[in-house]
Coordinates of C-alpha atoms and ligand atoms in Angstrom, one line a residue:
M498 CA 138.2 144.4 159.5
A499 CA 138.0 147.8 157.9
M500 CA 135.3 148.9 155.6
Q501 CA 137.6 149.0 152.5
D502 CA 138.4 145.4 153.2
V503 CA 134.8 144.4 153.1
E504 CA 134.6 146.2 149.7
S505 CA 137.5 144.3 148.3
L506 CA 136.1 141.0 149.8
R507 CA 132.8 141.8 147.8
R508 CA 134.6 142.4 144.5
E509 CA 136.7 139.2 144.8
A510 CA 133.7 137.0 145.9
L511 CA 131.4 138.4 143.1
A512 CA 134.3 137.8 140.6
A513 CA 134.7 134.3 141.7
V514 CA 131.0 133.6 141.4
A515 CA 131.0 135.2 137.9
A516 CA 133.9 133.0 136.9
A517 CA 132.3 129.7 137.7
Q518 CA 131.7 128.0 134.3
D519 CA 129.6 125.1 135.6
E520 CA 127.6 124.1 138.6
A521 CA 130.5 122.2 140.3
A522 CA 132.8 125.3 140.2
L523 CA 129.9 127.4 141.5
E524 CA 129.4 125.0 144.4
Q525 CA 133.1 125.2 145.2
A526 CA 132.9 129.1 145.2
R527 CA 130.0 128.9 147.6
V528 CA 131.9 126.8 150.0
E529 CA 135.0 128.9 149.6
W530 CA 133.2 132.2 150.2
L531 CA 130.2 131.4 152.4
G532 CA 131.4 128.3 154.2
R533 CA 131.9 128.2 157.9
K534 CA 135.6 128.6 157.4
G535 CA 135.2 131.2 154.6
P536 CA 136.3 134.8 155.0
I537 CA 132.8 136.2 155.4
M538 CA 131.9 134.0 158.4
E539 CA 135.3 134.7 159.8
A540 CA 134.9 138.5 159.4
L541 CA 131.4 138.2 161.2
R542 CA 133.1 136.3 163.9
G543 CA 135.7 139.1 164.2
I544 CA 133.1 141.8 164.6
K545 CA 133.5 141.6 168.4
D546 CA 137.2 142.6 168.0
A547 CA 136.3 145.8 166.1
A548 CA 136.1 149.2 167.7
P549 CA 132.8 149.5 169.5
D550 CA 131.6 152.4 167.3
E551 CA 132.3 150.5 164.1
R552 CA 130.7 147.2 165.1
R553 CA 127.1 148.0 164.0
A554 CA 128.1 149.4 160.6
L555 CA 130.5 146.6 160.0
G556 CA 127.9 143.9 160.9
L557 CA 125.3 145.6 158.5
R558 CA 127.8 145.7 155.7
L559 CA 129.0 142.0 156.2
N560 CA 125.3 140.8 156.3
E561 CA 124.6 142.8 153.2
L562 CA 127.6 141.2 151.5
R563 CA 126.5 137.7 152.5
D564 CA 123.0 138.5 151.0
A565 CA 124.4 139.9 147.8
L566 CA 126.7 136.9 147.5
E567 CA 123.8 134.5 148.0
S568 CA 121.7 136.1 145.3
A569 CA 124.7 136.3 143.0
L570 CA 125.2 132.5 143.5
A571 CA 121.5 131.9 142.8
E572 CA 121.6 134.0 139.7
R573 CA 124.7 132.4 138.4
Q574 CA 123.3 128.9 139.1
A575 CA 120.2 129.8 137.1
A576 CA 122.2 131.1 134.2
L577 CA 124.3 128.1 134.1
R578 CA 121.3 125.8 134.1
G579 CA 119.7 127.9 131.3
D580 CA 122.9 127.6 129.3
A581 CA 123.0 123.9 129.8
L582 CA 119.3 123.6 128.6
A583 CA 120.0 125.9 125.6
E584 CA 123.0 123.8 124.8
R585 CA 121.0 120.5 125.0
L586 CA 118.2 122.0 122.8
Q587 CA 120.8 123.0 120.3
A588 CA 122.5 119.6 120.2
E589 CA 119.3 117.6 120.1
A590 CA 117.4 119.9 117.7
L591 CA 115.1 118.3 115.2
D592 CA 114.6 120.0 111.9
V593 CA 110.8 119.6 111.6
T594 CA 110.8 121.3 108.2
L595 CA 112.7 118.2 106.6
P596 CA 110.3 116.4 104.3
G597 CA 109.2 112.9 105.4
R598 CA 110.3 109.8 103.5
P599 CA 107.3 108.7 101.5
R600 CA 106.2 105.1 102.2
E601 CA 105.4 102.9 99.3
R602 CA 101.8 101.7 99.3
G603 CA 100.9 98.1 98.1
G604 CA 97.8 97.1 96.3
P605 CA 96.2 93.9 95.0
H606 CA 97.7 92.2 92.1
P607 CA 95.6 92.1 88.9
L608 CA 95.3 88.3 89.4
Q609 CA 93.9 88.8 92.8
L610 CA 91.5 91.6 91.5
A611 CA 90.3 89.2 88.9
Q612 CA 89.7 86.4 91.4
D613 CA 87.8 88.8 93.7
A614 CA 85.6 89.9 90.8
L615 CA 84.9 86.3 89.8
V616 CA 84.0 85.3 93.3
D617 CA 81.8 88.4 93.7
A618 CA 80.0 87.7 90.4
L619 CA 79.1 84.2 91.5
H620 CA 78.4 85.1 95.0
A621 CA 75.6 87.4 93.7
L622 CA 74.2 84.4 91.9
G623 CA 74.0 82.3 95.1
F624 CA 77.3 80.5 94.7
R625 CA 79.4 80.0 97.9
L626 CA 83.2 79.5 98.0
A627 CA 84.5 76.0 98.5
E628 CA 88.1 75.1 99.2
G629 CA 90.3 72.1 98.8
P630 CA 94.0 71.1 99.0
E631 CA 96.6 71.7 96.3
V632 CA 98.1 68.2 96.9
E633 CA 95.3 66.0 95.8
S634 CA 94.7 62.3 95.5
E635 CA 94.9 60.9 92.0
T636 CA 91.4 59.5 92.6
L637 CA 89.8 62.8 93.3
N638 CA 91.9 64.6 90.6
F639 CA 91.2 62.1 87.9
E640 CA 89.1 59.0 88.5
A641 CA 86.1 60.6 90.2
L642 CA 86.1 63.2 87.4
N643 CA 85.7 60.4 84.9
I644 CA 89.3 60.5 83.7
P645 CA 90.5 56.8 84.2
A646 CA 94.1 55.9 84.0
D647 CA 94.0 55.1 80.3
H648 CA 92.1 58.2 79.3
P649 CA 93.9 60.4 76.7
A650 CA 92.9 63.5 78.7
R651 CA 95.2 62.3 81.4
E652 CA 98.2 62.7 79.1
M653 CA 97.2 66.3 78.3
H654 CA 97.3 67.2 82.0
D655 CA 101.1 66.8 82.3
T656 CA 100.9 65.9 85.9
F657 CA 103.3 66.7 88.7
F658 CA 103.4 63.6 91.0
V659 CA 104.4 63.9 94.7
A660 CA 107.7 62.2 95.4
G661 CA 107.5 59.6 98.2
H662 CA 103.6 59.7 98.2
P663 CA 102.3 57.3 95.5
G664 CA 98.8 58.2 94.5
Y665 CA 99.2 62.0 95.2
V666 CA 99.6 64.7 92.7
L667 CA 99.6 68.5 92.6
R668 CA 96.1 69.1 91.5
T669 CA 95.9 69.7 87.7
H670 CA 92.6 71.5 87.9
T671 CA 90.2 72.8 90.7
S672 CA 87.6 70.2 89.7
P673 CA 88.5 67.8 92.6
V674 CA 87.1 70.5 94.9
Q675 CA 83.7 69.9 93.2
I676 CA 83.8 66.3 94.3
R677 CA 84.7 67.2 97.8
A678 CA 81.9 69.8 98.0
M679 CA 79.3 67.3 96.6
R680 CA 80.4 64.7 99.0
A681 CA 80.1 67.2 101.8
H682 CA 76.4 68.2 100.7
A683 CA 74.8 65.4 98.9
P684 CA 71.9 64.9 98.6
E685 CA 71.2 68.7 99.3
P686 CA 71.1 71.1 96.4
L687 CA 74.5 72.8 95.9
R688 CA 76.0 76.0 94.3
V689 CA 79.7 76.4 94.9
I690 CA 82.6 78.3 93.3
T691 CA 86.2 77.0 93.6
I692 CA 89.1 79.1 92.7
G693 CA 92.9 78.7 93.2
R694 CA 96.3 77.5 92.0
V695 CA 96.7 74.4 89.8
Y696 CA 99.8 72.8 88.5
R697 CA 100.8 71.4 85.1
R698 CA 104.3 70.4 83.7
D699 CA 104.2 72.6 80.7
D700 CA 106.3 75.5 80.9
D701 CA 106.8 77.6 77.7
V702 CA 106.2 81.0 76.3
T703 CA 102.4 80.8 76.7
H704 CA 102.2 78.4 79.7
S705 CA 103.3 78.6 83.3
P706 CA 103.6 75.5 85.5
V707 CA 101.4 77.2 88.1
F708 CA 98.3 79.0 87.1
H709 CA 94.8 79.7 88.5
Q710 CA 91.4 78.3 87.7
M711 CA 87.9 79.1 88.7
E712 CA 85.0 76.8 88.5
G713 CA 81.3 77.0 89.3
L714 CA 79.1 74.0 90.0
A715 CA 75.3 73.7 90.6
V716 CA 73.6 70.5 91.4
G717 CA 69.9 69.9 92.3
E718 CA 66.7 68.5 90.9
G719 CA 65.5 69.7 87.5
I720 CA 68.6 71.7 86.6
G721 CA 69.0 72.0 82.8
M722 CA 71.2 73.6 80.2
H723 CA 69.1 76.6 80.2
H724 CA 70.1 77.3 83.8
L725 CA 73.7 77.0 82.7
K726 CA 73.3 79.4 79.9
G727 CA 71.5 82.0 82.0
T728 CA 74.1 81.7 84.7
L729 CA 77.0 82.1 82.2
Y730 CA 75.3 85.1 80.7
E731 CA 74.8 86.9 84.1
F732 CA 78.3 85.9 85.1
C733 CA 79.9 87.3 81.9
R734 CA 77.9 90.5 82.2
A735 CA 79.2 90.9 85.7
I736 CA 82.8 90.4 84.6
F737 CA 82.9 92.0 81.1
G738 CA 80.1 94.5 81.2
E739 CA 76.4 94.7 80.6
D740 CA 76.6 94.6 76.8
V741 CA 78.7 91.4 76.5
K742 CA 77.5 88.8 74.0
I743 CA 78.0 85.1 74.7
R744 CA 78.0 82.1 72.4
L745 CA 78.1 78.4 73.2
R746 CA 79.8 75.9 70.9
P747 CA 79.5 72.1 71.3
S748 CA 82.7 70.6 72.8
Y749 CA 84.0 67.7 74.8
F750 CA 85.2 67.4 78.5
P751 CA 85.4 64.0 80.3
F752 CA 83.5 65.4 83.3
T753 CA 80.4 67.0 81.5
E754 CA 77.9 65.7 78.9
P755 CA 76.9 67.5 76.9
S756 CA 79.8 70.0 77.0
A757 CA 80.1 73.5 75.5
E758 CA 82.8 76.0 75.1
V759 CA 81.8 79.5 75.8
D760 CA 82.8 82.6 73.7
I761 CA 82.3 86.2 74.5
G762 CA 82.1 89.0 72.0
C763 CA 85.7 90.3 71.5
V764 CA 86.4 92.9 74.2
F765 CA 89.2 94.4 72.0
C766 CA 87.3 95.1 68.7
G767 CA 83.7 94.9 69.9
G768 CA 83.0 92.1 67.5
S769 CA 84.2 93.6 64.2
G770 CA 87.3 91.3 64.1
C771 CA 90.8 91.9 65.0
R772 CA 94.2 90.3 65.6
I773 CA 93.4 89.0 69.1
C774 CA 90.1 87.3 68.1
K775 CA 91.7 86.3 64.7
G776 CA 89.0 88.1 62.8
T777 CA 86.0 86.1 64.3
G778 CA 84.7 88.8 66.7
F779 CA 84.6 86.2 69.5
I780 CA 87.0 85.1 72.2
E781 CA 87.0 81.7 74.0
I782 CA 86.6 82.2 77.6
L783 CA 85.1 79.2 79.5
G784 CA 84.4 75.5 79.3
S785 CA 81.1 74.2 80.6
G786 CA 78.5 71.5 80.5
M787 CA 76.1 69.3 82.3
V788 CA 77.7 67.3 85.0
H789 CA 78.5 63.8 83.8
P790 CA 76.3 61.1 85.5
H791 CA 79.5 59.3 86.7
V792 CA 80.8 62.5 88.3
L793 CA 77.3 62.9 90.1
R794 CA 77.6 59.4 91.4
E795 CA 81.1 60.0 92.6
G796 CA 79.8 63.1 94.4
G797 CA 77.0 61.1 96.2
Y798 CA 74.1 62.2 94.0
D799 CA 71.7 59.9 92.1
P800 CA 71.8 60.9 88.4
A801 CA 68.2 59.6 88.1
V802 CA 67.1 62.3 90.5
H803 CA 69.8 65.1 90.3
T804 CA 71.3 66.9 87.6
G805 CA 73.8 69.7 87.6
F806 CA 76.0 72.0 85.5
A807 CA 79.6 73.1 85.8
F808 CA 81.8 75.7 84.2
G809 CA 85.4 76.7 84.5
A810 CA 87.9 79.2 83.2
G811 CA 91.5 80.2 83.6
V812 CA 91.8 83.2 85.9
E813 CA 94.9 84.5 84.0
R814 CA 92.9 84.6 80.9
I815 CA 90.1 86.5 82.4
A816 CA 92.4 89.0 84.1
M817 CA 94.1 89.6 80.7
L818 CA 90.8 90.2 78.9
R819 CA 89.2 92.2 81.8
Y820 CA 92.3 94.5 82.1
G821 CA 93.6 94.5 78.6
I822 CA 96.8 92.8 79.3
D823 CA 98.2 91.1 76.2
D824 CA 101.1 88.9 77.5
V825 CA 100.4 86.3 80.2
R826 CA 104.0 86.6 81.4
L827 CA 103.3 90.2 82.6
L828 CA 101.1 88.6 85.4
F829 CA 104.1 86.7 86.9
Q830 CA 106.9 89.2 86.4
N831 CA 105.8 91.5 89.2
D832 CA 107.0 94.5 87.3
L833 CA 106.1 97.6 89.2
R834 CA 105.3 99.6 86.1
L835 CA 102.4 97.1 85.4
L836 CA 101.3 96.6 89.1
R837 CA 101.1 100.4 89.8
Q838 CA 98.4 100.6 87.2
F839 CA 96.0 98.8 89.5
Ligands
ZN841 ZN1 88.5 91.3 68.2

């Protein structure tokens, strides 16, 4: 092989390497040009046939060509891999400057906030949470609370009965939990708070068939009306502020004797009289009284030894007064415009 042939072999081989567009084509060029049957190996094998004075120079040129081709192949391979990587980076690129999607954050419902505040206020006064079922026996919901079958209060309760389970109702108030707590603790002294859903069949503009009640109960020796009043005062201060005024008015409930309704100074007008307090300066907030001897006996206490007081309120009403909400339906509509304010 003549020197100029080596030179044209070099140009052709390097052109083939440069023309390879992917690694498979490059591998094909490697086999074609540097393989055992390729032109370079063939030329190396043909050195022995060259003129003796040309053999050394020809051998050097061919070896040089083989080295040059190997480095050209390596370079081209690196370039192809680099291109592939760059292409992949381009295709899978993430635009990290794109703003994130904001995630909505939830928060407690005002009714839940009111329940938490009520439990906290009584917790501070030594009352502990007591729980009971929402499906309750008529006995615990009525009879044990001094509301026999012919009692007029029974009609006022507009009860939901449980189909297929005679003698069971959806509890119409949280008071049956008081009986359960007393039976669990008698004759030990007791201070409990109960809170939760209650059910009545009235459903109109101002009533919902499901609403929430809270009650406090204290039983022990020597408990009097003054303990009730002191507890209510501290309780109302915790819920409505340090300056709250309270007022007790005689009333009637089947499960307490004597009974009193509790008003607080109007939180809307500060006592000067407004539409909401109907000009009286006071708003009714709680029912309360000394636990009826019949109820104490039902709970397992001896009324000759033990006395107690109880009080209860609607959680919706307290939430409305505490947060200045003037329509009870707002508490059940789950309108985000209201809920976002809490
Ligand atoms: Zn007022």
